[in-house]
XYZ file of C-alpha atoms in Angstrom:
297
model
C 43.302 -34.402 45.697
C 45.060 -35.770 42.530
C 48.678 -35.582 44.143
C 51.341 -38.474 43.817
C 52.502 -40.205 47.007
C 55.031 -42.776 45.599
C 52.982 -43.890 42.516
C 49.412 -43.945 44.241
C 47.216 -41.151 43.299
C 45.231 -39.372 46.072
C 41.660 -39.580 45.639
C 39.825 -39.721 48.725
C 40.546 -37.208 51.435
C 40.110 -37.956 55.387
C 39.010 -35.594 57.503
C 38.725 -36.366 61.555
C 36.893 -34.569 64.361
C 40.280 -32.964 66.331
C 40.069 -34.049 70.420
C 41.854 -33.558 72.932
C 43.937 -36.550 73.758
C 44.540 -37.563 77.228
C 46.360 -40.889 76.397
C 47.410 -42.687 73.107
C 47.015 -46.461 73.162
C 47.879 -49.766 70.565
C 44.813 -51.938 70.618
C 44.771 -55.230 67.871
C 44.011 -58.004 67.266
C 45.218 -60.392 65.280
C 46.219 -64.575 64.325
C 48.622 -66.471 66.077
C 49.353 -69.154 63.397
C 51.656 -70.630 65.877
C 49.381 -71.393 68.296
C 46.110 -71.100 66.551
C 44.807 -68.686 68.659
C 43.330 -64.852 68.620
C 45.630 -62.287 69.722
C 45.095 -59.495 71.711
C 47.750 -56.890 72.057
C 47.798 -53.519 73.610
C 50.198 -50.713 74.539
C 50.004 -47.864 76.242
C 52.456 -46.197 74.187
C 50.621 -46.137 70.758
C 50.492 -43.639 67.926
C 53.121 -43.349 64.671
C 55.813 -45.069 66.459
C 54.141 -48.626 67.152
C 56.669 -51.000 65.427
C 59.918 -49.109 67.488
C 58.149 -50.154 70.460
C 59.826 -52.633 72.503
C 58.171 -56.014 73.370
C 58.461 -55.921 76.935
C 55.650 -52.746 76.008
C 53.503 -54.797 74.308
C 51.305 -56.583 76.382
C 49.504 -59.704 75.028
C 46.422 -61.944 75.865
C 45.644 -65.574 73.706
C 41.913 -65.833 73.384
C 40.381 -69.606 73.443
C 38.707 -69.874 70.073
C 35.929 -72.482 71.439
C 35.050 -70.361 74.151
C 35.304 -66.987 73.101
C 36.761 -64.165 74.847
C 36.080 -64.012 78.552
C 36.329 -60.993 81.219
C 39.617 -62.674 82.251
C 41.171 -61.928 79.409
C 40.354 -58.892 79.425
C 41.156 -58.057 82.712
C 44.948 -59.685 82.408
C 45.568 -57.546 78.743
C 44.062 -54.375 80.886
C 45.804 -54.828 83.829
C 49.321 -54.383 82.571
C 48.636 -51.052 81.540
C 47.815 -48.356 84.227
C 44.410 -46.786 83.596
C 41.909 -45.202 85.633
C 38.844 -46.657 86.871
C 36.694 -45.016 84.214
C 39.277 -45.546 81.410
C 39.473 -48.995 81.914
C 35.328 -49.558 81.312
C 35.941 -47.452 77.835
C 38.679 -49.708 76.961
C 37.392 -53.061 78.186
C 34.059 -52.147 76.116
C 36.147 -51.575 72.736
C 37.839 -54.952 73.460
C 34.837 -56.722 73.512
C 33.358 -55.125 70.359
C 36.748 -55.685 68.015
C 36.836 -59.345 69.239
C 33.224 -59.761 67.979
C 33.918 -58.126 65.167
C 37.216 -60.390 64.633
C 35.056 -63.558 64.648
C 31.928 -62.507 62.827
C 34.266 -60.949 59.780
C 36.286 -63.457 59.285
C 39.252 -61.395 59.923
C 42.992 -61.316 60.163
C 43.542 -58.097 61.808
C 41.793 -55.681 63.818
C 43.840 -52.498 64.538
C 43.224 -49.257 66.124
C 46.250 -47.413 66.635
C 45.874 -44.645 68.276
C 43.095 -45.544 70.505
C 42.797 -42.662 72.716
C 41.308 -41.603 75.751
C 39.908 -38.338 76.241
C 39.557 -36.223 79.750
C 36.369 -37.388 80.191
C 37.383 -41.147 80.299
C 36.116 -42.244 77.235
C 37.489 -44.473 74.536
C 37.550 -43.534 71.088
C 39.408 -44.532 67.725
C 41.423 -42.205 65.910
C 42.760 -44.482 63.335
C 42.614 -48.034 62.980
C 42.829 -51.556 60.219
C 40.944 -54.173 59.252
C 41.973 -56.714 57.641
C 39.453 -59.704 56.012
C 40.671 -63.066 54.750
C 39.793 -63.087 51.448
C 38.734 -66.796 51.109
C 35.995 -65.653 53.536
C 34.561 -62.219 51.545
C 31.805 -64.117 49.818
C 30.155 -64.748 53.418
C 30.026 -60.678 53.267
C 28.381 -58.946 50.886
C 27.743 -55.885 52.822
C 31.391 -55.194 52.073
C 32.883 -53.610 49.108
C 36.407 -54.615 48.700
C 38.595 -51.557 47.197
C 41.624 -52.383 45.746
C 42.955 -48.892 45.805
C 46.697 -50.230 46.049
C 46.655 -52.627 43.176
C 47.681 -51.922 39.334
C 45.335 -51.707 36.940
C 46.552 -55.266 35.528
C 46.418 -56.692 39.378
C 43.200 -55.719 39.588
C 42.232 -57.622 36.211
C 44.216 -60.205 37.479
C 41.930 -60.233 40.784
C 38.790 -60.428 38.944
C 39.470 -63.426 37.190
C 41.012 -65.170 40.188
C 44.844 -65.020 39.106
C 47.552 -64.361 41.467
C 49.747 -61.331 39.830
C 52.102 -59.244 41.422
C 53.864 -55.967 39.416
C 57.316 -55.296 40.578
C 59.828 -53.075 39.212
C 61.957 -55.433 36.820
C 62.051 -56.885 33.472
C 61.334 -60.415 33.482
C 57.637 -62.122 33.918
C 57.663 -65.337 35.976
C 55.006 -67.936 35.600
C 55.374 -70.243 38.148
C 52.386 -73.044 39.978
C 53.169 -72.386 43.919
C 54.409 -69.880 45.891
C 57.680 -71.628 46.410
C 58.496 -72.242 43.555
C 57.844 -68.406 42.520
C 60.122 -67.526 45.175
C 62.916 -70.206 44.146
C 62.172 -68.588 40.568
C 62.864 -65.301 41.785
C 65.786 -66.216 43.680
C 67.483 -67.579 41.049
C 66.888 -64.750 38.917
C 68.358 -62.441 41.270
C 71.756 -65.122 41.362
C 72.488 -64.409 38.114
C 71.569 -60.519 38.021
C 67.775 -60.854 36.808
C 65.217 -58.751 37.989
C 61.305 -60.354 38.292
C 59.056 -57.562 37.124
C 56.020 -59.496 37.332
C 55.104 -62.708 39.013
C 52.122 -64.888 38.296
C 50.884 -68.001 40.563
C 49.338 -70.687 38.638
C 48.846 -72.445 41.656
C 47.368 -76.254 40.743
C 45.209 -74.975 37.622
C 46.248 -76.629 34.517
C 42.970 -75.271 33.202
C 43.852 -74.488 29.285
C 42.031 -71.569 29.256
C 42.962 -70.528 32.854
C 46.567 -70.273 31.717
C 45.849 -68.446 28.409
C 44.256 -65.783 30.619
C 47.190 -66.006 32.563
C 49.402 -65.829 29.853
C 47.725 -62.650 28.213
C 48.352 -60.912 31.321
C 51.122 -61.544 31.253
C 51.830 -59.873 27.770
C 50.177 -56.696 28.800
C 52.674 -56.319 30.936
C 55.345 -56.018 28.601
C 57.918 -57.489 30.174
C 61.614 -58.504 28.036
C 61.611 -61.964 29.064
C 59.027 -64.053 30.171
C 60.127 -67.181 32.495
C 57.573 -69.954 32.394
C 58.873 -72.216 35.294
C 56.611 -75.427 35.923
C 56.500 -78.332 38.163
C 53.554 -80.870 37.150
C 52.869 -82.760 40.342
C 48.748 -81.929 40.637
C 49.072 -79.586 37.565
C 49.723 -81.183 34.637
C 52.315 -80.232 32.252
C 51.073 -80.934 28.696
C 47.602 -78.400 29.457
C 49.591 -75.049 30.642
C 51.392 -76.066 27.282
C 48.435 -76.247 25.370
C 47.351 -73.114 26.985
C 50.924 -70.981 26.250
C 50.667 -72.646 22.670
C 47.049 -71.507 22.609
C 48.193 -67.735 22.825
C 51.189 -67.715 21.028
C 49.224 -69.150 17.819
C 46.273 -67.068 18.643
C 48.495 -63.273 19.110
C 51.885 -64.234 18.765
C 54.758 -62.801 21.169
C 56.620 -60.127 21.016
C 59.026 -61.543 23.384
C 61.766 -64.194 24.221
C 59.894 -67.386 26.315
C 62.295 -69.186 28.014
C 60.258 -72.439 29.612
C 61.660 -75.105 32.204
C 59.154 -78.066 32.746
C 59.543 -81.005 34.947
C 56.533 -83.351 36.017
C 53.667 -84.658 35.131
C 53.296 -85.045 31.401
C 56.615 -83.371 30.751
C 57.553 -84.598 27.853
C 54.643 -83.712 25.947
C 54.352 -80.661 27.232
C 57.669 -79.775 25.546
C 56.530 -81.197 22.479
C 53.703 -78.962 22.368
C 55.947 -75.921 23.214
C 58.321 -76.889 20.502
C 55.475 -76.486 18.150
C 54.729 -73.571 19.372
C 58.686 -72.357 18.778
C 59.385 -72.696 21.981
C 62.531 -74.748 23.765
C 62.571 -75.717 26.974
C 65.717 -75.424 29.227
C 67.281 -78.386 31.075
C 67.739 -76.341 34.313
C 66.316 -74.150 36.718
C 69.653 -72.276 36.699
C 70.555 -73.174 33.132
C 66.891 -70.958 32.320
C 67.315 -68.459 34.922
C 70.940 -67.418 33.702
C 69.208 -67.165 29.886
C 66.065 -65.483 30.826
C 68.527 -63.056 33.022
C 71.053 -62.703 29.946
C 68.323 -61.809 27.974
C 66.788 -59.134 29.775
C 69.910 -57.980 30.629
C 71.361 -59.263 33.374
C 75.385 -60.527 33.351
């Protein structure tokens, strides 16, 4: 209790029942975005080693969404492996159960790895994931998310329905969309920048919205912050108000290097040039500054 594993403190220890193990097994299942289907995979070599396990050991079993899972499916996933009369009832039951549990959670993953058998025949799970779309958790009060592997500022962040990620660089992004976070990041790391911290706007140009946003972003502490924004659905002159909002309000005790294109952009540099702040031409031209500054090339 109390001891660092890479930055996480331990505070919750798990203690298991010790069996004897006749056979290890991979049981999940999961979303096929490709084909829009449930997944059901199982090996018979499960355990630590899962993801060095070859494909052709990996058998798999698409589930019809509108009609649920059927005793055929379960038979053609079960069949590859080769189990014992009695093992395959134990293991056939626990397929059925994680399936319903798939669909009535609203989840994204079910995993047991290792799902053993024991010399009796039985089924029984040693370890195993679960993983819930989180669009879906208010259909679920009966569970408590923990958020045991999120910062203290990601989990403020969470509360009030921001998308924040803590890396280990210097320089906050604040970017609406995933892509263009990403292109954000990239270009940082063209010209030698680091992203310490990433923020999704995503299509809020909710004033207060991005003055939360932006005070997160100052407890962080990062050297630079980027503000990179692309005003199709959000529009550009109300995240300025927002930024302006803050900086009047607190100040910053950093450089802001803004690039704004969209909706309302020239306003919204107006407003930021008010605020003291001047907006780039470029995505690269305010990459290679907000890089320079933090101390990149």
């Amino acid at each position: 209790m109390g001891m660092d594993i890479k930055g996480f403190t331990v505070k919750k220890v798990y203690a298991e029942e010790k069996v004897e193990i006749k056979k290890e097994l991979y049981l999940s299942i999961t979303l096929d975005r490709t084909k829009r289907m449930p997944l059901i995979m199982i090996s018979g070599e499960g355990g630590m080693d899962i993801e060095s396990v070859p494909d052709d050991k990996i058998f798999k079993e698409w589930v019809n969404p509108l009609i649920g899972i059927q005793s055929f499916n379960i038979r053609n996933v079960i069949s590859k492996l080769k189990l014992e009369k009695e093992e395959v009832k134990g293991i056939a039951k626990v397929i059925s159960k994680i399936y319903k549990m798939f669909r009535e959670y609203d989840c994204e993953l079910v995993e047991i790895n290792p799902l053993i058998i024991r010399s009796d025949g039985s089924a029984m799970a040693l370890d195993s994931k679960v993983s819930i779309n989180d669009d879906a958790m208010f259909r679920h009060s009966d569970i408590a998310p923990e958020l045991v592997e999120l910062t203290v500022l990601e989990k403020e962040a969470k509360q009030k329905g921001i998308s924040f990620i803590q890396l280990d660089g210097n320089i906050g992004v604040i970017a609406n969309g995933a892509g263009l976070t990403m292109a954000t990041l990239d270009a940082l790391t063209h010209y030698e920048g680091k992203g310490g911290v990433f923020l999704d706007l995503g299509g809020t140009d909710d004033p207060e919205k991005v003055m939360q946003a932006f005070e997160l972003m100052k407890k962080a502490k990062p050297k630079v912050i980027f503000l990179n924004l692309f005003g199709g659905i959000t529009k550009c002159d109300t995240v300025a108000k927002g930024v302006k909002a803050v900086i009047t309000k607190e100040g910053i005790d950093c450089p802001v290097i803004t690039r704004i294109k969209g909706m309302n952009e020239d306003a919204a540099k107006d407003i930021l040039k008010d605020a003291g702040l001047i907006t780039a031409t470029t995505l690269q031209n305010a990459a290679q500054r907000s890089s320079d500054l933090a101390g990149g090339k």
